């Protein structure tokens, strides 16, 4: 098993990602299409089989991995201009992770299970707002 890590460009928070995906899902349902969230990327992962063996995409939001989604499908497509691209299809559940800082990069990268942040404890009522957590991490106190 292997994971992917990717920047969630334009999102300020996990809520932004969730809202964006929900709007896309509703649009797909209205058009009679499969409602699973998806993301298109130019490069096809060579290790797609390993991704489908329980792998997730870990989203980097504002320089920190905060959430992951299980990868259900990795599909190769060609657009109407003849350009190939990869469609990643996800489980609809956004799973919060323990925050893990990441420097900016382009595209996606493989992420080994050993290097992936653990899932955040479920039902943690003491969860602090993302912006406060980010400020504490940047200050090196959390």
PDB file of C-alpha atoms in Angstrom:
ATOM      1  CA  UNK A   1       0.000   0.000   0.000  1.00  0.00           C
ATOM      2  CA  UNK A   2       1.071   3.567  -0.762  1.00  0.00           C
ATOM      3  CA  UNK A   3      -0.613   6.963  -0.373  1.00  0.00           C
ATOM      4  CA  UNK A   4      -0.529  10.250  -2.266  1.00  0.00           C
ATOM      5  CA  UNK A   5      -0.095  13.746  -0.851  1.00  0.00           C
ATOM      6  CA  UNK A   6      -1.341  16.794  -2.758  1.00  0.00           C
ATOM      7  CA  UNK A   7      -1.807  20.504  -2.152  1.00  0.00           C
ATOM      8  CA  UNK A   8      -5.443  21.545  -1.815  1.00  0.00           C
ATOM      9  CA  UNK A   9      -5.025  24.761  -3.796  1.00  0.00           C
ATOM     10  CA  UNK A  10      -7.506  27.495  -2.938  1.00  0.00           C
ATOM     11  CA  UNK A  11      -8.776  25.920   0.277  1.00  0.00           C
ATOM     12  CA  UNK A  12      -8.302  27.829   3.507  1.00  0.00           C
ATOM     13  CA  UNK A  13      -9.725  25.042   5.678  1.00  0.00           C
ATOM     14  CA  UNK A  14     -11.071  21.496   5.675  1.00  0.00           C
ATOM     15  CA  UNK A  15     -14.546  23.077   5.560  1.00  0.00           C
ATOM     16  CA  UNK A  16     -13.642  24.727   2.234  1.00  0.00           C
ATOM     17  CA  UNK A  17     -12.643  21.348   0.786  1.00  0.00           C
ATOM     18  CA  UNK A  18     -15.803  19.745   2.150  1.00  0.00           C
ATOM     19  CA  UNK A  19     -18.058  22.496   0.739  1.00  0.00           C
ATOM     20  CA  UNK A  20     -16.361  22.357  -2.671  1.00  0.00           C
ATOM     21  CA  UNK A  21     -16.684  18.569  -2.868  1.00  0.00           C
ATOM     22  CA  UNK A  22     -20.339  18.664  -1.760  1.00  0.00           C
ATOM     23  CA  UNK A  23     -21.205  21.147  -4.510  1.00  0.00           C
ATOM     24  CA  UNK A  24     -19.508  18.929  -7.091  1.00  0.00           C
ATOM     25  CA  UNK A  25     -21.280  15.823  -5.750  1.00  0.00           C
ATOM     26  CA  UNK A  26     -24.693  17.538  -5.952  1.00  0.00           C
ATOM     27  CA  UNK A  27     -23.901  18.591  -9.516  1.00  0.00           C
ATOM     28  CA  UNK A  28     -22.953  15.014 -10.448  1.00  0.00           C
ATOM     29  CA  UNK A  29     -26.143  13.637  -8.872  1.00  0.00           C
ATOM     30  CA  UNK A  30     -28.241  16.191 -10.798  1.00  0.00           C
ATOM     31  CA  UNK A  31     -26.610  14.987 -14.025  1.00  0.00           C
ATOM     32  CA  UNK A  32     -27.213  11.317 -13.159  1.00  0.00           C
ATOM     33  CA  UNK A  33     -23.512  10.557 -12.651  1.00  0.00           C
ATOM     34  CA  UNK A  34     -21.647   8.612  -9.977  1.00  0.00           C
ATOM     35  CA  UNK A  35     -21.622  10.900  -6.920  1.00  0.00           C
ATOM     36  CA  UNK A  36     -18.205   9.971  -5.516  1.00  0.00           C
ATOM     37  CA  UNK A  37     -15.823  12.934  -5.173  1.00  0.00           C
ATOM     38  CA  UNK A  38     -12.990  12.990  -7.679  1.00  0.00           C
ATOM     39  CA  UNK A  39      -9.941  14.943  -8.702  1.00  0.00           C
ATOM     40  CA  UNK A  40      -8.184  15.179 -12.049  1.00  0.00           C
ATOM     41  CA  UNK A  41      -4.415  15.340 -12.328  1.00  0.00           C
ATOM     42  CA  UNK A  42      -2.112  15.297 -15.341  1.00  0.00           C
ATOM     43  CA  UNK A  43       0.135  12.454 -14.240  1.00  0.00           C
ATOM     44  CA  UNK A  44      -1.010   8.844 -13.923  1.00  0.00           C
ATOM     45  CA  UNK A  45       0.506   7.193 -10.828  1.00  0.00           C
ATOM     46  CA  UNK A  46       2.681   4.251 -11.850  1.00  0.00           C
ATOM     47  CA  UNK A  47       1.874   2.616  -8.500  1.00  0.00           C
ATOM     48  CA  UNK A  48      -1.910   2.746  -8.991  1.00  0.00           C
ATOM     49  CA  UNK A  49      -2.378  -0.862  -7.868  1.00  0.00           C
ATOM     50  CA  UNK A  50      -0.743  -0.063  -4.522  1.00  0.00           C
ATOM     51  CA  UNK A  51      -2.970   3.008  -4.133  1.00  0.00           C
ATOM     52  CA  UNK A  52      -6.037   0.824  -4.588  1.00  0.00           C
ATOM     53  CA  UNK A  53      -4.850  -1.488  -1.803  1.00  0.00           C
ATOM     54  CA  UNK A  54      -6.124   0.864   0.929  1.00  0.00           C
ATOM     55  CA  UNK A  55      -4.287   4.041  -0.068  1.00  0.00           C
ATOM     56  CA  UNK A  56      -5.532   7.562   0.591  1.00  0.00           C
ATOM     57  CA  UNK A  57      -4.908  11.019  -0.754  1.00  0.00           C
ATOM     58  CA  UNK A  58      -3.634  13.292   2.027  1.00  0.00           C
ATOM     59  CA  UNK A  59      -4.675  16.908   1.432  1.00  0.00           C
ATOM     60  CA  UNK A  60      -2.251  19.724   2.318  1.00  0.00           C
ATOM     61  CA  UNK A  61      -4.202  22.829   3.338  1.00  0.00           C
ATOM     62  CA  UNK A  62      -2.264  26.039   4.030  1.00  0.00           C
ATOM     63  CA  UNK A  63       1.019  24.132   4.398  1.00  0.00           C
ATOM     64  CA  UNK A  64      -0.291  21.355   6.659  1.00  0.00           C
ATOM     65  CA  UNK A  65      -1.728  17.893   6.027  1.00  0.00           C
ATOM     66  CA  UNK A  66      -5.090  18.040   7.810  1.00  0.00           C
ATOM     67  CA  UNK A  67      -7.324  15.466   6.142  1.00  0.00           C
ATOM     68  CA  UNK A  68      -7.286  12.373   3.947  1.00  0.00           C
ATOM     69  CA  UNK A  69      -9.655  10.529   1.629  1.00  0.00           C
ATOM     70  CA  UNK A  70      -9.488   6.862   0.672  1.00  0.00           C
ATOM     71  CA  UNK A  71      -8.802   6.310  -3.029  1.00  0.00           C
ATOM     72  CA  UNK A  72     -11.385   4.043  -4.669  1.00  0.00           C
ATOM     73  CA  UNK A  73     -10.389   4.282  -8.334  1.00  0.00           C
ATOM     74  CA  UNK A  74      -7.499   5.493 -10.481  1.00  0.00           C
ATOM     75  CA  UNK A  75      -8.729   6.020 -14.048  1.00  0.00           C
ATOM     76  CA  UNK A  76      -6.795   7.012 -17.169  1.00  0.00           C
ATOM     77  CA  UNK A  77      -8.669   9.308 -19.574  1.00  0.00           C
ATOM     78  CA  UNK A  78      -8.045  11.377 -22.672  1.00  0.00           C
ATOM     79  CA  UNK A  79      -9.743  14.749 -23.154  1.00  0.00           C
ATOM     80  CA  UNK A  80     -11.267  16.045 -26.391  1.00  0.00           C
ATOM     81  CA  UNK A  81      -7.886  17.600 -27.332  1.00  0.00           C
ATOM     82  CA  UNK A  82      -6.141  14.221 -27.098  1.00  0.00           C
ATOM     83  CA  UNK A  83      -4.380  15.069 -23.826  1.00  0.00           C
ATOM     84  CA  UNK A  84      -4.223  12.293 -21.248  1.00  0.00           C
ATOM     85  CA  UNK A  85      -5.053  12.796 -17.586  1.00  0.00           C
ATOM     86  CA  UNK A  86      -5.751  10.767 -14.470  1.00  0.00           C
ATOM     87  CA  UNK A  87      -9.001  10.809 -12.520  1.00  0.00           C
ATOM     88  CA  UNK A  88      -8.784   9.874  -8.833  1.00  0.00           C
ATOM     89  CA  UNK A  89     -12.105   8.783  -7.316  1.00  0.00           C
ATOM     90  CA  UNK A  90     -12.481   9.044  -3.544  1.00  0.00           C
ATOM     91  CA  UNK A  91     -14.633   7.765  -0.750  1.00  0.00           C
ATOM     92  CA  UNK A  92     -16.897  10.625   0.355  1.00  0.00           C
ATOM     93  CA  UNK A  93     -15.628  10.598   3.936  1.00  0.00           C
ATOM     94  CA  UNK A  94     -13.057  13.235   4.856  1.00  0.00           C
ATOM     95  CA  UNK A  95     -10.937  11.762   7.664  1.00  0.00           C
ATOM     96  CA  UNK A  96      -9.181  14.334   9.843  1.00  0.00           C
ATOM     97  CA  UNK A  97      -5.518  13.594  10.538  1.00  0.00           C
ATOM     98  CA  UNK A  98      -3.025  14.750  13.084  1.00  0.00           C
ATOM     99  CA  UNK A  99      -1.554  17.939  11.566  1.00  0.00           C
ATOM    100  CA  UNK A 100       1.728  17.463   9.696  1.00  0.00           C
ATOM    101  CA  UNK A 101       3.563  20.373   8.051  1.00  0.00           C
ATOM    102  CA  UNK A 102       4.555  20.203   4.368  1.00  0.00           C
ATOM    103  CA  UNK A 103       6.570  22.508   2.165  1.00  0.00           C
ATOM    104  CA  UNK A 104       4.988  23.578  -1.117  1.00  0.00           C
ATOM    105  CA  UNK A 105       5.413  21.328  -4.160  1.00  0.00           C
ATOM    106  CA  UNK A 106       3.756  20.843  -7.539  1.00  0.00           C
ATOM    107  CA  UNK A 107       1.522  17.947  -8.501  1.00  0.00           C
ATOM    108  CA  UNK A 108       1.331  15.027  -6.109  1.00  0.00           C
ATOM    109  CA  UNK A 109       3.892  12.901  -4.304  1.00  0.00           C
ATOM    110  CA  UNK A 110       3.865   9.358  -2.987  1.00  0.00           C
ATOM    111  CA  UNK A 111       3.591   9.057   0.784  1.00  0.00           C
ATOM    112  CA  UNK A 112       4.576   5.871   2.594  1.00  0.00           C
ATOM    113  CA  UNK A 113       2.338   4.602   5.403  1.00  0.00           C
ATOM    114  CA  UNK A 114       5.242   5.145   7.818  1.00  0.00           C
ATOM    115  CA  UNK A 115       5.468   8.832   6.866  1.00  0.00           C
ATOM    116  CA  UNK A 116       1.713   9.485   6.810  1.00  0.00           C
ATOM    117  CA  UNK A 117       0.210  11.300   9.790  1.00  0.00           C
ATOM    118  CA  UNK A 118      -2.135   9.215  11.950  1.00  0.00           C
ATOM    119  CA  UNK A 119      -5.858   9.868  11.916  1.00  0.00           C
ATOM    120  CA  UNK A 120      -7.023  12.378  14.517  1.00  0.00           C
ATOM    121  CA  UNK A 121      -8.895  10.871  17.475  1.00  0.00           C
ATOM    122  CA  UNK A 122     -12.625  10.623  16.745  1.00  0.00           C
ATOM    123  CA  UNK A 123     -15.019  12.575  18.902  1.00  0.00           C
ATOM    124  CA  UNK A 124     -12.361  14.914  20.205  1.00  0.00           C
ATOM    125  CA  UNK A 125     -14.551  17.622  21.740  1.00  0.00           C
ATOM    126  CA  UNK A 126     -11.478  19.693  22.591  1.00  0.00           C
ATOM    127  CA  UNK A 127     -10.715  20.282  18.887  1.00  0.00           C
ATOM    128  CA  UNK A 128      -9.364  23.766  18.373  1.00  0.00           C
ATOM    129  CA  UNK A 129     -10.043  25.905  15.286  1.00  0.00           C
ATOM    130  CA  UNK A 130      -7.749  25.233  12.314  1.00  0.00           C
ATOM    131  CA  UNK A 131      -6.368  28.779  12.229  1.00  0.00           C
ATOM    132  CA  UNK A 132      -5.405  28.625  15.921  1.00  0.00           C
ATOM    133  CA  UNK A 133      -3.782  25.207  15.439  1.00  0.00           C
ATOM    134  CA  UNK A 134      -1.840  26.544  12.449  1.00  0.00           C
ATOM    135  CA  UNK A 135      -0.621  29.550  14.447  1.00  0.00           C
ATOM    136  CA  UNK A 136       0.475  27.297  17.330  1.00  0.00           C
ATOM    137  CA  UNK A 137       2.349  24.978  14.935  1.00  0.00           C
ATOM    138  CA  UNK A 138       4.057  27.922  13.231  1.00  0.00           C
ATOM    139  CA  UNK A 139       5.150  29.184  16.657  1.00  0.00           C
ATOM    140  CA  UNK A 140       6.534  25.716  17.421  1.00  0.00           C
ATOM    141  CA  UNK A 141       4.405  25.149  20.513  1.00  0.00           C
ATOM    142  CA  UNK A 142       2.062  22.444  19.170  1.00  0.00           C
TER     143      UNK A 142
END
